[in-house]
Tab-separated table of C-alpha atoms in Angstrom:
chain	number	residue	atom	x	y	z
Z	1	MET	CA	60.752	67.296	-328.234
Z	2	LYS	CA	61.701	70.746	-329.523
Z	3	THR	CA	59.061	73.294	-330.485
Z	4	ILE	CA	58.961	74.340	-334.147
Z	5	GLY	CA	58.193	77.964	-334.961
Z	6	LEU	CA	56.471	78.284	-338.329
Z	7	ILE	CA	56.170	81.572	-340.212
Z	8	GLY	CA	53.330	80.741	-342.584
Z	9	GLY	CA	50.568	82.235	-344.676
Z	10	MET	CA	52.703	82.652	-347.821
Z	11	SER	CA	50.406	81.113	-348.975
Z	12	TRP	CA	48.212	79.424	-346.379
Z	13	GLU	CA	47.648	76.496	-348.790
Z	14	SER	CA	51.283	75.432	-348.563
Z	15	THR	CA	51.407	76.163	-344.817
Z	16	VAL	CA	48.711	73.511	-344.363
Z	17	THR	CA	51.014	71.060	-346.144
Z	18	TYR	CA	53.897	71.949	-343.817
Z	19	TYR	CA	51.771	71.270	-340.746
Z	20	GLN	CA	50.538	67.972	-342.165
Z	21	ILE	CA	53.987	66.693	-343.188
Z	22	ILE	CA	55.597	67.681	-339.876
Z	23	ASN	CA	52.979	65.786	-337.902
Z	24	GLU	CA	53.059	62.763	-340.209
Z	25	VAL	CA	56.831	62.483	-339.765
Z	26	VAL	CA	56.626	62.839	-335.980
Z	27	LYS	CA	53.883	60.208	-335.797
Z	28	LYS	CA	55.857	57.813	-337.992
Z	29	GLN	CA	59.048	58.267	-335.993
Z	30	LEU	CA	57.589	58.216	-332.469
Z	31	GLY	CA	54.352	56.255	-332.897
Z	32	GLY	CA	51.414	56.284	-330.530
Z	33	LEU	CA	49.552	59.542	-330.214
Z	34	HIS	CA	52.620	61.714	-330.707
Z	35	SER	CA	52.268	64.954	-332.648
Z	36	ALA	CA	54.594	67.884	-333.198
Z	37	LYS	CA	54.970	70.848	-330.881
Z	38	VAL	CA	54.327	73.771	-333.239
Z	39	VAL	CA	53.832	77.506	-332.844
Z	40	LEU	CA	52.465	79.146	-336.009
Z	41	TYR	CA	52.503	82.812	-336.970
Z	42	SER	CA	50.501	83.239	-340.173
Z	43	VAL	CA	50.990	86.551	-341.981
Z	44	ASP	CA	48.730	88.342	-344.465
Z	45	PHE	CA	50.159	87.281	-347.821
Z	46	GLN	CA	48.636	90.277	-349.633
Z	47	GLU	CA	50.870	92.555	-347.571
Z	48	ILE	CA	53.956	90.436	-348.257
Z	49	GLU	CA	53.257	90.130	-351.998
Z	50	GLU	CA	52.913	93.908	-352.287
Z	51	CYS	CA	56.330	94.254	-350.644
Z	52	GLN	CA	57.752	91.784	-353.180
Z	53	SER	CA	56.207	93.568	-356.163
Z	54	ASN	CA	57.411	96.962	-354.955
Z	55	GLY	CA	60.902	95.747	-354.082
Z	56	GLU	CA	60.299	96.669	-350.428
Z	57	TRP	CA	62.339	93.818	-349.002
Z	58	ASP	CA	63.329	95.764	-345.889
Z	59	LYS	CA	59.657	96.315	-345.086
Z	60	SER	CA	58.900	92.609	-345.489
Z	61	ALA	CA	61.942	91.818	-343.330
Z	62	GLY	CA	60.430	93.965	-340.598
Z	63	ILE	CA	57.132	92.078	-340.804
Z	64	LEU	CA	58.686	88.621	-340.775
Z	65	GLY	CA	61.332	89.612	-338.249
Z	66	GLY	CA	58.546	90.672	-335.914
Z	67	ALA	CA	56.811	87.336	-336.481
Z	68	ALA	CA	60.020	85.465	-335.693
Z	69	LYS	CA	60.497	87.382	-332.435
Z	70	LYS	CA	56.961	86.511	-331.342
Z	71	LEU	CA	57.582	82.838	-332.123
Z	72	GLU	CA	60.780	82.940	-330.083
Z	73	GLN	CA	58.910	84.547	-327.195
Z	74	ALA	CA	56.250	81.833	-327.486
Z	75	GLY	CA	58.871	79.136	-326.917
Z	76	ALA	CA	60.003	78.094	-330.388
Z	77	ASP	CA	63.412	76.397	-330.464
Z	78	PHE	CA	63.991	77.161	-334.146
Z	79	ILE	CA	62.260	78.927	-337.035
Z	80	VAL	CA	60.957	77.536	-340.319
Z	81	ILE	CA	59.951	80.103	-342.959
Z	82	CYS	CA	57.249	78.314	-344.980
Z	83	THR	CA	58.177	79.810	-348.349
Z	84	ASN	CA	61.207	79.744	-350.615
Z	85	THR	CA	61.104	83.341	-351.840
Z	86	MET	CA	61.199	85.005	-348.440
Z	87	HIS	CA	64.476	83.271	-347.609
Z	88	LYS	CA	65.900	86.246	-349.495
Z	89	ILE	CA	65.565	88.111	-346.200
Z	90	ALA	CA	66.464	85.200	-343.903
Z	91	PRO	CA	69.717	86.935	-342.838
Z	92	ASN	CA	67.712	90.022	-341.815
Z	93	ILE	CA	65.277	87.912	-339.814
Z	94	GLN	CA	68.095	85.992	-338.143
Z	95	LYS	CA	69.461	89.258	-336.753
Z	96	GLU	CA	66.210	89.746	-334.828
Z	97	ILE	CA	66.307	86.440	-332.922
Z	98	GLN	CA	68.638	84.186	-330.951
Z	99	ILE	CA	67.243	80.855	-332.204
Z	100	PRO	CA	68.309	79.431	-335.594
Z	101	ILE	CA	66.457	79.549	-338.911
Z	102	ILE	CA	66.418	76.265	-340.824
Z	103	HIS	CA	67.195	77.403	-344.384
Z	104	ILE	CA	65.111	75.732	-347.088
Z	105	ALA	CA	67.821	75.889	-349.779
Z	106	GLU	CA	70.435	74.365	-347.477
Z	107	ALA	CA	68.077	71.496	-346.617
Z	108	THR	CA	67.424	71.000	-350.335
Z	109	ALA	CA	71.149	71.019	-351.172
Z	110	GLU	CA	71.718	68.266	-348.594
Z	111	LYS	CA	69.015	66.133	-350.217
Z	112	LEU	CA	70.406	66.701	-353.729
Z	113	ILE	CA	73.886	65.621	-352.643
Z	114	GLU	CA	72.451	62.543	-350.907
Z	115	ASN	CA	71.007	61.605	-354.298
Z	116	ASN	CA	74.186	62.465	-356.239
Z	117	ILE	CA	72.479	65.297	-358.155
Z	118	TYR	CA	74.904	68.038	-359.147
Z	119	LYS	CA	73.066	69.656	-362.076
Z	120	VAL	CA	69.508	70.611	-361.271
Z	121	ALA	CA	66.575	72.535	-362.717
Z	122	LEU	CA	65.032	75.157	-360.449
Z	123	LEU	CA	61.391	76.235	-360.668
Z	124	GLY	CA	59.993	78.898	-358.354
Z	125	THR	CA	58.946	82.517	-358.291
Z	126	LYS	CA	60.848	84.847	-360.571
Z	127	TYR	CA	62.702	86.130	-357.504
Z	128	THR	CA	63.887	82.641	-356.560
Z	129	MET	CA	64.847	81.701	-360.126
Z	130	LYS	CA	66.520	84.933	-361.230
Z	131	GLN	CA	68.125	86.303	-358.053
Z	132	ASP	CA	71.158	84.830	-356.305
Z	133	PHE	CA	69.987	84.448	-352.688
Z	134	TYR	CA	68.658	80.913	-353.273
Z	135	LYS	CA	70.883	79.617	-356.051
Z	136	GLU	CA	74.060	80.607	-354.186
Z	137	LYS	CA	73.250	78.108	-351.419
Z	138	LEU	CA	73.268	75.345	-354.033
Z	139	ILE	CA	76.277	76.632	-355.950
Z	140	GLU	CA	78.277	76.765	-352.699
Z	141	ARG	CA	77.737	73.014	-352.429
Z	142	GLY	CA	78.982	72.384	-355.965
Z	143	ILE	CA	75.550	72.122	-357.591
Z	144	GLU	CA	74.960	73.692	-361.022
Z	145	VAL	CA	71.556	75.381	-361.306
Z	146	LEU	CA	69.521	75.629	-364.514
Z	147	ILE	CA	66.528	77.965	-364.831
Z	148	PRO	CA	64.009	78.388	-367.669
Z	149	ILE	CA	64.304	80.953	-370.454
Z	150	ASP	CA	62.845	84.375	-369.610
Z	151	SER	CA	59.441	83.769	-371.199
Z	152	ASP	CA	59.064	80.509	-369.282
Z	153	VAL	CA	60.191	82.191	-366.052
Z	154	GLU	CA	57.173	84.489	-366.436
Z	155	ILE	CA	54.857	81.534	-367.081
Z	156	VAL	CA	56.077	79.677	-363.997
Z	157	ASN	CA	55.819	82.809	-361.853
Z	158	ASN	CA	52.359	83.790	-363.057
Z	159	ILE	CA	50.942	80.319	-362.445
Z	160	ILE	CA	52.242	80.471	-358.873
Z	161	TYR	CA	50.709	83.841	-358.014
Z	162	ASP	CA	47.596	83.819	-360.188
Z	163	GLU	CA	46.589	80.195	-359.603
Z	164	LEU	CA	48.429	78.098	-357.023
Z	165	CYS	CA	48.460	80.746	-354.287
Z	166	LEU	CA	44.699	81.027	-354.817
Z	167	GLY	CA	44.148	77.278	-354.632
Z	168	ILE	CA	43.537	76.948	-358.389
Z	169	ILE	CA	44.870	73.718	-359.924
Z	170	SER	CA	44.818	73.691	-363.746
Z	171	GLU	CA	45.658	70.818	-366.074
Z	172	LYS	CA	46.731	73.368	-368.689
Z	173	SER	CA	49.206	74.871	-366.235
Z	174	LYS	CA	50.475	71.414	-365.292
Z	175	SER	CA	51.151	70.760	-368.990
Z	176	GLU	CA	53.122	74.014	-369.213
Z	177	TYR	CA	55.225	73.072	-366.207
Z	178	ILE	CA	55.910	69.630	-367.672
Z	179	ARG	CA	56.952	71.224	-370.976
Z	180	ILE	CA	59.355	73.536	-369.147
Z	181	ILE	CA	60.790	70.675	-367.081
Z	182	ASP	CA	61.295	68.618	-370.252
Z	183	LYS	CA	63.211	71.504	-371.833
Z	184	LEU	CA	65.492	71.779	-368.795
Z	185	LYS	CA	66.022	68.020	-368.921
Z	186	GLU	CA	67.209	68.436	-372.526
Z	187	ASP	CA	69.646	71.068	-371.205
Z	188	GLY	CA	71.173	68.455	-368.903
Z	189	ALA	CA	69.219	68.700	-365.650
Z	190	GLN	CA	69.545	65.545	-363.535
Z	191	GLY	CA	66.647	66.525	-361.288
Z	192	VAL	CA	64.146	69.313	-360.684
Z	193	ILE	CA	63.636	71.427	-357.570
Z	194	LEU	CA	60.069	72.505	-356.893
Z	195	GLY	CA	61.446	75.724	-355.440
Z	196	CYS	CA	58.156	77.271	-354.450
Z	197	THR	CA	56.138	75.715	-351.660
Z	198	GLU	CA	52.977	75.770	-353.821
Z	199	ILE	CA	54.355	73.915	-356.850
Z	200	GLY	CA	53.973	70.552	-355.142
Z	201	LEU	CA	50.219	71.142	-355.277
Z	202	LEU	CA	50.482	70.917	-359.085
Z	203	ILE	CA	53.497	68.752	-359.957
Z	204	GLY	CA	54.643	65.444	-358.478
Z	205	GLN	CA	57.101	62.670	-359.211
Z	206	GLU	CA	54.511	60.947	-361.396
Z	207	ASP	CA	54.656	63.851	-363.860
Z	208	THR	CA	58.315	63.536	-364.934
Z	209	ILE	CA	61.080	60.954	-365.190
Z	210	LEU	CA	63.489	63.427	-363.563
Z	211	PRO	CA	63.870	63.012	-359.794
Z	212	VAL	CA	61.625	65.610	-358.168
Z	213	PHE	CA	62.775	67.509	-355.062
Z	214	ASP	CA	59.748	69.100	-353.423
Z	215	THR	CA	61.118	71.780	-351.102
Z	216	THR	CA	58.000	71.749	-348.928
Z	217	GLN	CA	58.428	68.029	-348.263
Z	218	ILE	CA	62.187	68.380	-347.708
Z	219	HIS	CA	61.936	71.423	-345.435
Z	220	ALA	CA	59.037	70.136	-343.336
Z	221	THR	CA	60.672	66.731	-342.910
Z	222	LYS	CA	63.936	68.363	-341.848
Z	223	ALA	CA	62.058	70.431	-339.260
Z	224	ALA	CA	60.269	67.391	-337.853
Z	225	MET	CA	63.471	65.362	-337.560
Z	226	LEU	CA	65.276	68.241	-335.837
Z	227	ALA	CA	62.382	68.560	-333.396
Z	228	ILE	CA	62.614	64.938	-332.248
Z	229	GLU	CA	66.402	64.731	-332.025
Z	230	TYR	CA	67.621	64.046	-328.513
């Protein structure tokens, strides 16, 4: 079994979900008392969020690149960055290590294509929704990406940082997300990507008729399956 290197803490709530899903998949696949071989480096999210807000992506790349190197030194066979937004600097981190990074958007694109989804709504932080680093991975695979209008982008983003990253789950916020998803469905979305690892704490398949693609579930499952490949 390969050892998974997790860069977590962004936020720790969703990192818990990664650890749980990875071990559930390994147990299901291998049975018995099997569990995943995992090395976790959990960063201080306050420091990372300040880098995001200030546009200091190079500084955050240095922090996460250092984490990746320590995971490699600890025996990790590949790296999983437990957040969508920080894949913006995945190329910078990759330069610091010899082992591969399993990209969350590429794993999600594979799952969309498996389900014949080629026009999809994307919810996430404002960085993930508005910038190209994430969407381009989908577009390269022939997938059209829809994002909310600017005012709704702010709503989605604020709920992530002001509530979900703090462990706050609000029915009012769930209703707002459902409204935004419904609007994107009217615009032609065939499915919706929960493109922030916290959104799955608030929204699930039971909340919309659109197929839901939870990136935490997809990414963690991909990592577990790669770890047990022979």
